[in-house]
Amino acid sequence: MATRQKLEALVDEAKFRVRDLRKSGAAKEDVLAAMAELDIRKQKLHEELEKHKDTSFNREGFEDLMKRRFFYAPAFEIYGGTAGLYDYGPTGCAIMNNIQQEWRRHFVLEDNLLEISCPAMTPYRVLESSGHAKRFADIMVKDMQTGDCHRADHLLEDAMAAKMNDDDVTEEQKAEYARVQTMADTYTKDELKSLFEKYGIKAPITGNELSDPMDFNMMFKTEIGPTGENPGFLRPELAQGIVVAFKRLYDFNGNRLPFGGCQIGTAYRNEISPRSGLLRVREFPLAEIEYFVDPKYKDHPKFKTVADLELPLYSADDQEHGRVLTTSRLGDAVANGTIANETLAYFLARIYLFLTKIGADPKKIRFRQHLRNEMAHYACDCWDAELQTSYGWIESAACADRSCYDLEQHAKATNQELVAAERLSTPIIRDRVIADANKGLCGRQFKKDAKLLFAHLANLSNEEAEDLEAKLKEGNATLEVEGKSLEVTPEMIVIKRRQEKIHERKFVPSVIEPTFGLGRIIYAILEHSYACREGDEQRQWLSVSPLVAPVKCSLLPLSNKPDFDPLLEELCTMMTEEGITFLKDASGTSIGRRYARTDEIGIPFGVTVDFDSLQDRTVTLRDRNSMTQVRMPMDAVPRTVARLSRAQATWDDVVAEHGLCQTGSQ
């Protein structure tokens, strides 16, 4: 494993070097040398992976279980389905609800977040200001005969994979194809066009010619209202709704920072070619937090509670220099600058604790820092929480310090003041140069544009006001206001100087943004929990955490005789009163088969009512993971299951209290 990690890191290092050289316009021989080195490293990694190929995970069996027990399945299936759209069945829906409830307990309650619910329908201007309308795009190609669309980088990756599997491929060619496959998501439209021509890539299935690569905006466009004059989009994320509501949230919070707004909801992305089940879809559940802080003070009062926590951090520096993933103490990572600030580190810790609490395998979690060429120009730092699956490492959550960018963009677009204020203990005295307009004269001259002029003059800095004063001494001056040229005369503007006493500091808050792809998280924890019983490959089961399991307990009479009905009904009532979800199975099937059925959907505990129960009101309680059982008073079962399901007790605690009992079935 260490060798594999080292080789993966070396491949990443070479890949990023090729990227940087190409983007910087380096000499062709330097780029070719870097690409040759990437080929060598890719080949070594391929040999290592082949040597230790993991065939233990049965994806076909897993996907069959997901559909058969209706965790999720393609939506509109009887009509042939539509790619990228899925139904969550009763089990999947229950897990989703439980994860959302735990998310609220873990984040909203712990950090006093303000939860809101914003519309999915978003006006064009909002997403234009945020930059989504222009930049939220992937590169696609079209089948020239059928019109079918394909994401260009995915098509290139698949074509290279096919070429590597050709019988007559040479090692040299294989290395070349592997390099192109690795770099697929970095190529420009022109570079993709050249590669498609070079390798003769055609449309899959049909073999038809493909169009030139083109940008495709992934937002679903629509019209708001019947006039066609109010375009909008289905939101591609939840963040903008929270950011736009900043003023109301700030007021609700008593005009105090820091605070966080959050919401859980559905987002939409018109993926060109959805793939990999729940991992790349067109409609998906998200949970997002926008945590507003003073840019000068990004420490966090609760950071000390997580400072000693060690996290698997894959820093940008480690990636760029070919070093392997390391585990680092968060306090040290902040102190040495690996993580930009305490608030960002605090939320990374909270994300890790949340993922492990709901059942993600700690060995399959890593935090990967964005590289310089991945980071938005305005961002201070960004980390992805990645979960390892049979599809590789997938981004399932992220945490970014987005600085003041979003609030600044929306303030600029709306002429609204999206700021916070800090009361100063000692007032500041400063000189002000003010451009004061003759409102009557300006109003008559500029009419409805006069308001724009007044707002423009009010926001002039001292230097800008003095510059205007100098121009007016020479005659008229032209001001550029909201895309309009307004010519003012010396009679319209009076420049005044005075001293101001400043009692508060106004500033645009920075935003720390944790984001969670709940669909991806659900998929990963289901994969992490999937297994077959030792010695019986047909007996599949899920070790889903009791905290988020779809059903907490099964109620199973030893047989379907009516003698057991009164006790079963009593148990049902007690479970309901305790708030425990349960599944009653009184079929005539053997108890062993019924255990297996409940194990398949991850029910962590099972209560069996047997003939002894009729005599002494005791029942057996079975643990799914160990398949061991205890006998205990029936009246104590609901409270015990509740404590186990809420992580307030462990199975070992129950065994210590009641002792194991021997039964014929597991």
XYZ file of C-alpha atoms in Angstrom:
666
model
C 0.000 0.000 0.000
C 2.826 2.401 0.837
C 4.453 1.662 -2.532
C 1.153 2.296 -4.326
C 0.611 5.590 -2.475
C 4.133 6.704 -3.313
C 3.692 5.881 -7.007
C 0.285 7.626 -7.113
C 1.891 10.707 -5.578
C 4.723 10.630 -8.127
C 2.220 10.354 -10.991
C 0.289 13.324 -9.579
C 3.500 15.324 -9.332
C 4.380 14.598 -12.978
C 0.838 15.324 -14.133
C 0.787 18.714 -12.432
C 4.215 19.557 -13.875
C 2.954 18.831 -17.408
C -0.125 20.969 -16.711
C 1.915 23.890 -15.431
C 4.392 23.741 -18.322
C 1.628 23.701 -20.922
C -0.274 26.554 -19.276
C 2.851 28.691 -18.968
C 3.732 28.216 -22.638
C 7.016 26.431 -21.875
C 9.356 25.234 -24.614
C 8.134 22.163 -26.526
C 11.165 20.061 -25.527
C 10.504 20.767 -21.826
C 6.873 19.706 -22.165
C 7.844 16.526 -24.043
C 10.431 15.633 -21.411
C 7.848 16.090 -18.643
C 5.336 13.962 -20.577
C 7.936 11.205 -21.010
C 8.549 11.203 -17.258
C 4.778 10.979 -16.691
C 4.661 7.938 -19.018
C 7.366 6.164 -17.008
C 5.641 6.844 -13.682
C 2.215 5.799 -15.029
C 3.671 2.513 -16.249
C 5.250 1.770 -12.858
C 1.953 2.521 -11.129
C 0.073 0.288 -13.589
C 2.478 -2.599 -12.872
C 2.040 -2.118 -9.114
C -1.763 -2.070 -9.414
C -1.757 -5.215 -11.552
C 0.480 -6.931 -8.993
C -1.902 -6.176 -6.124
C -5.194 -6.070 -8.005
C -8.113 -5.956 -5.575
C -10.941 -8.190 -6.759
C -12.629 -8.405 -3.369
C -15.399 -5.898 -4.071
C -18.236 -7.325 -6.118
C -19.752 -4.212 -7.721
C -22.184 -6.266 -9.781
C -23.500 -7.964 -6.645
C -23.637 -4.649 -4.813
C -25.577 -2.904 -7.577
C -27.966 -5.845 -7.817
C -28.652 -5.577 -4.072
C -29.245 -1.831 -4.331
C -31.890 -2.349 -7.021
C -33.421 -5.555 -5.676
C -33.984 -4.105 -2.200
C -34.823 -0.703 -3.714
C -32.204 1.498 -2.078
C -32.201 3.375 -5.356
C -33.080 2.663 -8.972
C -33.367 4.524 -12.290
C -36.343 6.897 -12.268
C -39.240 6.502 -14.722
C -38.044 2.956 -15.309
C -41.170 1.663 -17.066
C -40.655 4.381 -19.695
C -37.062 3.321 -20.240
C -35.590 5.693 -17.655
C -33.654 8.903 -18.172
C -29.895 8.981 -17.575
C -28.835 10.795 -14.425
C -32.218 10.620 -12.674
C -32.774 8.185 -9.794
C -35.520 7.244 -7.350
C -34.573 6.599 -3.739
C -36.656 3.676 -2.482
C -37.947 3.173 1.075
C -34.532 2.040 2.350
C -32.540 4.708 0.519
C -35.013 7.409 1.472
C -34.855 6.373 5.129
C -31.031 6.493 5.092
C -31.188 9.936 3.437
C -33.578 11.228 6.102
C -31.455 9.789 8.911
C -28.281 11.344 7.491
C -30.006 14.700 7.178
C -31.252 14.485 10.762
C -27.756 13.626 11.970
C -26.309 16.458 9.861
C -28.639 18.878 11.635
C -27.677 17.509 15.050
C -23.974 17.518 14.220
C -23.719 20.940 12.556
C -26.849 23.040 13.059
C -27.231 22.348 16.778
C -23.528 22.231 17.630
C -22.693 25.555 15.966
C -26.052 27.342 16.281
C -26.421 27.600 12.519
C -29.393 29.405 10.997
C -31.185 27.009 8.663
C -33.205 28.480 5.804
C -34.934 27.119 2.712
C -34.478 28.968 -0.588
C -36.193 28.412 -3.959
C -34.575 26.087 -6.484
C -35.706 28.463 -9.239
C -33.079 31.206 -9.428
C -33.242 34.419 -11.505
C -30.637 34.850 -14.209
C -29.157 38.007 -12.620
C -28.245 36.149 -9.416
C -26.232 33.496 -11.249
C -24.816 36.060 -13.648
C -23.401 37.991 -10.675
C -21.978 34.841 -9.062
C -20.261 33.865 -12.339
C -22.230 30.643 -12.895
C -23.990 31.900 -16.020
C -20.654 32.343 -17.780
C -18.303 29.745 -16.293
C -20.421 26.755 -15.199
C -19.608 24.681 -18.272
C -18.059 21.432 -19.509
C -16.735 20.664 -22.993
C -18.930 18.394 -25.138
C -19.100 16.900 -28.627
C -22.144 15.897 -30.686
C -22.879 12.858 -32.823
C -23.286 14.542 -36.236
C -26.021 12.110 -37.334
C -28.098 11.439 -34.205
C -27.412 14.633 -32.275
C -26.460 12.638 -29.144
C -24.117 14.597 -26.885
C -21.064 13.322 -25.040
C -18.719 14.891 -22.551
C -15.459 15.238 -24.459
C -13.006 14.339 -21.681
C -14.987 11.222 -20.728
C -15.107 10.100 -24.353
C -11.345 10.584 -24.618
C -10.752 8.624 -21.399
C -12.918 5.731 -22.622
C -11.217 5.723 -26.033
C -7.773 5.548 -24.431
C -8.902 2.732 -22.116
C -10.121 0.767 -25.131
C -6.848 1.314 -26.993
C -4.823 0.148 -23.980
C -6.794 -3.121 -24.034
C -6.080 -3.838 -27.724
C -4.276 -7.153 -28.228
C -1.568 -5.683 -30.465
C -0.819 -2.564 -28.411
C 2.865 -1.967 -27.634
C 4.158 -0.892 -24.229
C 5.159 2.437 -25.725
C 1.664 3.018 -27.102
C 0.092 1.928 -23.830
C 2.147 4.503 -21.950
C 1.077 7.199 -24.425
C -2.608 6.294 -24.095
C -2.334 6.236 -20.305
C -0.786 9.709 -20.333
C -3.561 11.135 -22.510
C -6.192 9.463 -20.325
C -4.654 11.009 -17.213
C -4.597 14.478 -18.760
C -8.082 14.264 -20.333
C -9.731 16.829 -18.061
C -6.980 19.425 -18.613
C -7.182 19.822 -22.407
C -8.649 22.887 -24.124
C -11.271 22.647 -26.864
C -8.590 22.993 -29.580
C -6.369 20.347 -27.974
C -9.306 17.948 -27.661
C -10.153 18.482 -31.328
C -6.584 17.581 -32.322
C -6.583 14.465 -30.129
C -9.953 13.281 -31.467
C -8.591 13.628 -35.003
C -5.276 11.969 -34.146
C -6.887 8.889 -32.575
C -9.882 8.746 -34.929
C -12.385 8.937 -32.091
C -15.972 8.483 -33.260
C -19.322 8.508 -31.512
C -19.808 5.484 -29.246
C -22.329 2.860 -30.426
C -23.034 4.551 -33.794
C -19.466 5.168 -34.967
C -20.606 8.461 -36.516
C -18.483 11.563 -36.954
C -18.339 13.977 -34.018
C -18.671 17.753 -33.974
C -15.878 20.048 -32.883
C -15.673 20.351 -29.071
C -17.851 23.136 -27.635
C -18.678 24.615 -24.229
C -21.940 23.504 -22.666
C -23.421 25.338 -19.675
C -24.620 22.695 -17.250
C -27.406 24.733 -15.657
C -31.030 23.950 -16.520
C -32.427 27.115 -18.088
C -36.079 28.067 -17.776
C -38.438 31.046 -17.951
C -39.987 32.542 -14.840
C -43.493 33.673 -15.712
C -45.292 33.733 -19.079
C -43.661 36.751 -20.727
C -40.329 35.176 -21.599
C -38.587 38.273 -20.258
C -37.471 36.831 -16.910
C -34.997 33.994 -17.554
C -33.849 31.786 -14.729
C -32.074 28.553 -13.894
C -32.571 25.640 -11.570
C -29.888 26.191 -8.945
C -26.614 24.295 -9.480
C -25.736 24.717 -5.776
C -27.334 26.006 -2.568
C -24.777 28.651 -1.625
C -26.101 31.636 -3.568
C -29.493 31.544 -1.881
C -27.839 31.810 1.528
C -25.393 34.524 0.464
C -28.130 36.660 -1.070
C -30.075 36.391 2.215
C -27.049 37.659 4.215
C -28.614 40.975 5.298
C -31.657 39.292 6.819
C -29.582 36.577 8.470
C -27.173 39.156 9.894
C -30.095 41.143 11.293
C -31.701 37.950 12.693
C -28.439 37.151 14.465
C -28.408 40.530 16.215
C -25.826 42.036 13.820
C -23.120 39.793 15.267
C -20.342 37.803 13.624
C -19.361 35.061 13.221
C -22.486 33.084 12.320
C -23.492 30.472 9.788
C -26.437 30.100 7.464
C -27.229 26.695 6.024
C -29.731 24.707 4.050
C -30.456 21.204 2.796
C -32.033 20.873 -0.621
C -31.855 19.652 -4.187
C -29.477 21.014 -6.812
C -29.486 20.466 -10.569
C -26.739 20.088 -13.153
C -27.453 19.136 -16.737
C -24.617 16.630 -16.974
C -23.622 15.874 -20.558
C -23.083 12.166 -19.885
C -24.173 10.984 -16.422
C -22.351 7.884 -15.217
C -21.300 5.834 -12.185
C -24.739 5.530 -10.593
C -25.370 8.126 -7.892
C -21.933 9.682 -8.342
C -22.693 11.787 -11.443
C -26.357 12.658 -11.787
C -28.544 15.537 -12.956
C -30.532 16.072 -9.764
C -28.968 15.522 -6.372
C -29.308 16.360 -2.661
C -26.867 18.807 -1.078
C -26.262 20.302 2.339
C -24.312 23.571 2.517
C -23.082 25.979 5.165
C -22.041 29.572 4.577
C -20.124 30.638 7.687
C -19.602 34.413 7.748
C -16.512 35.722 9.568
C -14.538 38.925 9.954
C -11.638 38.667 7.449
C -9.295 39.986 10.154
C -10.306 37.330 12.691
C -10.521 33.799 11.299
C -9.737 32.047 14.552
C -12.500 29.879 16.042
C -13.466 29.610 19.730
C -13.999 25.840 19.459
C -10.825 25.076 17.533
C -9.091 23.961 20.714
C -11.588 21.075 20.960
C -10.297 19.604 17.669
C -6.704 20.882 17.560
C -5.304 17.496 18.612
C -7.354 15.541 16.083
C -5.231 13.890 13.393
C -6.601 13.995 9.849
C -5.414 12.370 6.595
C -4.289 15.539 4.800
C -3.067 15.406 1.197
C -1.707 18.923 0.877
C -1.045 20.745 -2.396
C 2.665 20.764 -1.566
C 2.687 16.986 -1.044
C 0.848 16.450 -4.348
C 3.177 18.735 -6.315
C 6.321 17.119 -4.882
C 5.198 13.505 -5.201
C 4.903 12.822 -1.467
C 2.381 10.357 -0.071
C -0.668 11.152 2.022
C 0.196 11.874 5.644
C -1.773 12.123 8.854
C -1.357 15.506 10.521
C -2.452 17.063 13.786
C -4.788 19.957 12.968
C -3.107 22.332 15.398
C 0.206 21.775 13.619
C -1.385 22.084 10.158
C -2.726 25.541 11.043
C 0.496 26.626 12.755
C 2.676 25.719 9.753
C 0.264 27.219 7.220
C -0.864 23.995 5.557
C -4.456 24.964 6.438
C -5.150 28.683 6.037
C -6.930 29.385 9.335
C -8.581 27.949 12.425
C -12.176 28.247 11.201
C -11.402 26.285 8.030
C -9.553 23.640 10.069
C -12.395 23.445 12.599
C -14.898 22.619 9.887
C -12.540 20.063 8.299
C -12.499 18.313 11.668
C -16.273 18.482 11.973
C -16.654 17.047 8.456
C -14.344 14.134 9.326
C -16.191 13.410 12.575
C -19.527 13.531 10.774
C -18.428 11.149 8.012
C -17.032 8.594 10.458
C -20.093 8.910 12.708
C -22.497 8.014 9.884
C -20.440 5.022 8.795
C -17.717 6.035 6.339
C -14.633 3.842 6.727
C -11.893 6.043 8.292
C -9.281 4.228 6.169
C -11.133 5.389 3.035
C -11.295 9.098 3.851
C -8.782 11.732 2.834
C -8.734 15.513 2.592
C -7.134 16.716 -0.628
C -6.118 20.359 -0.904
C -6.833 22.134 -4.170
C -3.781 22.949 -6.245
C -3.018 26.467 -7.436
C -4.488 25.806 -10.890
C -7.665 24.335 -9.374
C -8.295 27.165 -6.932
C -10.579 30.036 -7.852
C -8.640 33.302 -8.052
C -10.540 34.717 -5.066
C -10.269 31.665 -2.785
C -7.812 31.557 0.112
C -7.819 27.784 0.586
C -9.959 24.790 -0.366
C -10.019 21.129 0.641
C -12.078 18.243 -0.737
C -13.182 15.413 1.551
C -12.728 12.402 -0.724
C -14.109 8.915 -0.094
C -12.532 5.868 -1.696
C -14.941 3.666 -3.651
C -14.708 1.056 -6.375
C -14.694 4.033 -8.789
C -11.641 5.512 -7.048
C -11.449 8.570 -4.818
C -14.582 10.697 -5.187
C -15.203 14.203 -3.880
C -18.057 13.884 -1.388
C -17.711 17.069 0.645
C -15.600 20.195 0.446
C -14.600 23.113 2.616
C -13.402 26.393 1.118
C -12.410 29.827 2.335
C -14.083 31.866 -0.410
C -12.904 35.218 1.032
C -15.361 38.104 0.404
C -16.009 37.299 -3.251
C -19.692 36.287 -3.245
C -20.932 39.174 -1.107
C -18.858 41.663 -3.085
C -20.246 40.420 -6.402
C -23.871 40.589 -5.293
C -23.359 43.987 -3.639
C -21.863 45.346 -6.853
C -24.703 43.970 -8.987
C -27.506 45.288 -6.768
C -25.990 48.466 -5.270
C -26.812 46.975 -1.868
C -24.487 47.274 1.116
C -23.731 43.684 2.147
C -21.470 44.462 5.077
C -21.025 43.822 8.774
C -19.857 46.313 11.377
C -17.540 46.252 14.361
C -18.044 48.853 17.115
C -14.707 50.569 17.834
C -13.701 51.061 21.463
C -11.798 54.194 20.453
C -13.255 56.286 17.594
C -11.035 57.043 14.608
C -10.716 60.628 13.342
C -10.185 60.907 9.590
C -10.208 63.619 6.925
C -12.892 63.342 4.270
C -13.143 64.917 0.844
C -16.783 64.879 -0.241
C -18.322 65.523 -3.647
C -21.668 67.131 -2.792
C -24.191 67.365 -5.649
C -26.654 70.170 -6.308
C -29.613 67.788 -6.342
C -32.063 70.145 -7.951
C -29.773 71.029 -10.825
C -28.650 67.422 -11.310
C -32.219 66.172 -11.113
C -33.364 68.461 -13.889
C -30.384 67.583 -16.059
C -30.170 63.805 -15.554
C -33.724 62.943 -14.467
C -33.911 59.188 -13.592
C -30.114 58.845 -13.865
C -29.666 61.411 -11.077
C -30.013 58.691 -8.404
C -27.196 56.741 -10.004
C -25.027 59.863 -9.983
C -25.750 60.581 -6.293
C -24.841 56.992 -5.320
C -21.648 57.219 -7.386
C -20.560 60.479 -5.751
C -21.290 59.137 -2.257
C -18.886 56.245 -2.833
C -15.936 58.285 -4.137
C -12.698 57.932 -2.212
C -10.779 61.029 -1.104
C -8.428 60.632 -4.055
C -11.280 60.249 -6.546
C -13.076 63.327 -5.149
C -9.887 65.407 -5.403
C -9.350 64.200 -8.962
C -12.903 65.273 -9.825
C -12.263 68.655 -8.183
C -9.190 69.178 -10.397
C -11.155 68.338 -13.542
C -14.007 70.697 -12.613
C -11.543 73.548 -12.151
C -10.714 73.105 -15.836
C -14.377 72.912 -16.899
C -16.864 70.075 -17.290
C -16.078 66.484 -16.268
C -17.446 63.179 -17.573
C -18.254 60.431 -15.051
C -18.766 56.781 -16.002
C -21.751 55.588 -13.943
C -23.315 52.131 -14.404
C -22.206 52.045 -18.035
C -23.452 55.544 -18.765
C -21.392 58.676 -19.421
C -22.732 61.636 -17.403
C -21.208 65.067 -18.018
C -21.276 67.311 -14.940
C -20.545 71.048 -14.731
C -18.747 72.929 -11.930
C -22.143 74.322 -10.823
C -23.475 70.822 -10.186
C -20.736 69.632 -7.787
C -19.265 71.236 -4.659
C -16.149 69.667 -3.125
C -16.126 69.894 0.681
C -13.535 68.935 3.284
C -14.256 67.950 6.825
C -13.181 65.653 9.638
C -15.269 62.594 10.507
C -15.335 60.629 13.729
C -15.674 56.927 12.918
C -17.321 54.850 15.654
C -17.514 51.573 13.760
C -15.552 49.642 11.175
C -17.591 48.363 8.252
C -16.328 45.413 6.236
C -17.458 42.710 3.843
C -17.365 39.355 5.677
C -15.394 36.401 4.409
C -17.218 33.117 3.863
C -16.069 29.661 4.938
C -18.141 27.170 2.944
C -18.542 23.485 3.882
C -20.531 21.605 1.198
C -21.837 18.028 1.297
C -22.900 15.873 -1.664
C -25.365 13.704 0.239
C -25.997 11.315 -2.661
C -22.300 10.600 -3.033
C -21.915 10.173 0.715
C -24.800 7.680 0.797
C -23.303 5.717 -2.096
C -19.883 5.590 -0.423
C -21.112 4.437 2.985
C -23.257 1.764 1.330
C -20.192 0.527 -0.571
C -18.092 0.669 2.599
C -20.695 -1.386 4.474
C -21.327 -4.040 1.802
C -19.997 -7.550 2.362
C -20.835 -11.239 2.111
C -20.911 -13.565 5.093
C -17.753 -15.620 5.452
C -18.168 -18.937 3.700
C -21.425 -17.920 2.009
C -20.996 -15.626 -1.009
C -24.765 -15.581 -1.594
C -25.505 -14.084 1.824
C -25.005 -10.359 1.332
C -25.292 -7.893 4.174
C -24.756 -4.218 5.012
C -22.987 -3.067 8.166
C -24.642 0.369 7.988
C -24.169 2.432 11.147
C -27.203 2.042 13.468
C -27.319 5.830 13.580
C -28.430 6.039 9.937
C -29.745 2.519 9.272
C -33.064 2.597 7.370
C -34.794 0.482 10.019
C -33.394 0.081 13.513
C -34.928 -3.225 14.531
C -36.764 -6.267 13.173
C -39.511 -8.018 15.141
C -39.580 -11.721 14.348
C -41.848 -14.372 15.908
C -40.246 -17.796 15.864
C -43.216 -19.017 13.839
C -46.389 -17.544 12.407
C -48.625 -19.096 15.092
C -51.231 -16.657 16.493
C -49.963 -17.316 20.059
C -47.202 -14.755 19.445
C -49.494 -11.977 18.177
C -50.295 -10.295 21.532
C -46.599 -9.954 22.476
C -45.731 -8.731 18.982
C -48.415 -6.052 19.071
C -47.226 -4.962 22.503
C -43.662 -4.718 21.213
C -44.834 -2.702 18.195
C -46.556 -0.207 20.484
C -43.513 0.128 22.759
C -41.159 0.615 19.797
C -43.389 3.310 18.325
C -43.587 5.141 21.657
C -39.776 5.038 21.893
C -39.460 6.451 18.361
C -37.783 3.339 16.961
C -38.425 2.306 13.364
C -39.065 -1.432 13.064
C -39.974 -4.109 10.539
C -42.290 -6.926 11.577
C -41.873 -10.166 9.648
C -44.300 -12.864 10.756
C -43.996 -14.943 7.590
C -43.595 -18.682 7.823
C -40.050 -18.532 6.432
C -37.299 -19.956 8.653
C -35.852 -17.551 11.212
C -32.410 -17.865 9.572
C -33.766 -16.723 6.214
C -35.546 -13.826 7.858
C -32.311 -12.777 9.584
C -30.606 -12.834 6.176
C -33.348 -10.671 4.622
C -33.036 -8.042 7.337
C -29.225 -8.119 7.105
C -29.499 -7.296 3.396
C -31.091 -3.931 4.149
C -28.773 -3.216 7.053
C -31.178 -3.592 10.005
C -28.723 -3.611 12.929
C -30.816 -5.370 15.597
C -33.426 -8.105 15.636
C -35.888 -9.172 18.343
C -37.100 -12.753 18.288
C -40.236 -13.755 20.187
C -40.056 -17.498 20.947
C -41.880 -20.012 23.103
C -39.934 -18.964 26.213
C -41.280 -15.463 25.669
C -44.828 -16.733 26.216
C -43.808 -18.010 29.650
C -41.503 -15.310 31.093
C -41.834 -12.252 28.778
C -38.191 -12.441 27.753
C -36.976 -12.199 24.148
C -33.685 -12.517 22.295
C -31.968 -9.444 20.849
C -29.602 -10.134 17.928
C -26.694 -7.960 16.741
C -26.337 -7.922 12.940
C -22.557 -7.459 12.785
C -21.499 -10.225 15.176
C -24.655 -12.366 14.745
C -24.591 -12.928 18.535
C -27.653 -12.698 20.760
C -28.655 -11.926 24.333
C -31.855 -12.755 26.204
C -33.472 -9.930 28.094
C -36.826 -8.778 29.491
C -39.147 -7.685 26.693
C -39.960 -4.408 28.452
C -36.262 -3.413 28.363
C -35.832 -3.963 24.606
C -37.175 -0.664 23.188
C -35.000 1.483 25.431
C -31.950 -0.727 24.756
C -32.423 -0.551 20.978
C -32.928 3.214 21.215
C -29.640 3.638 23.112
C -27.794 1.396 20.637
C -29.264 3.243 17.633
C -28.320 6.649 19.038
C -24.727 5.585 19.808
C -25.409 5.962 23.548
C -24.389 2.343 24.161
C -22.442 -0.400 22.379
C -23.260 -4.047 21.811
C -20.452 -4.944 24.221
C -22.298 -2.942 26.900
C -25.449 -4.976 26.278
C -23.545 -8.273 26.351
C -21.849 -7.263 29.610
C -25.250 -6.605 31.191
C -27.196 -9.610 29.902
C -24.654 -12.198 28.742
C -24.644 -14.081 25.446
C -27.180 -16.798 24.761
C -26.859 -19.690 22.341
C -29.391 -20.089 19.527
C -29.705 -22.362 16.555
C -29.823 -19.664 13.874
C -27.620 -16.731 13.071
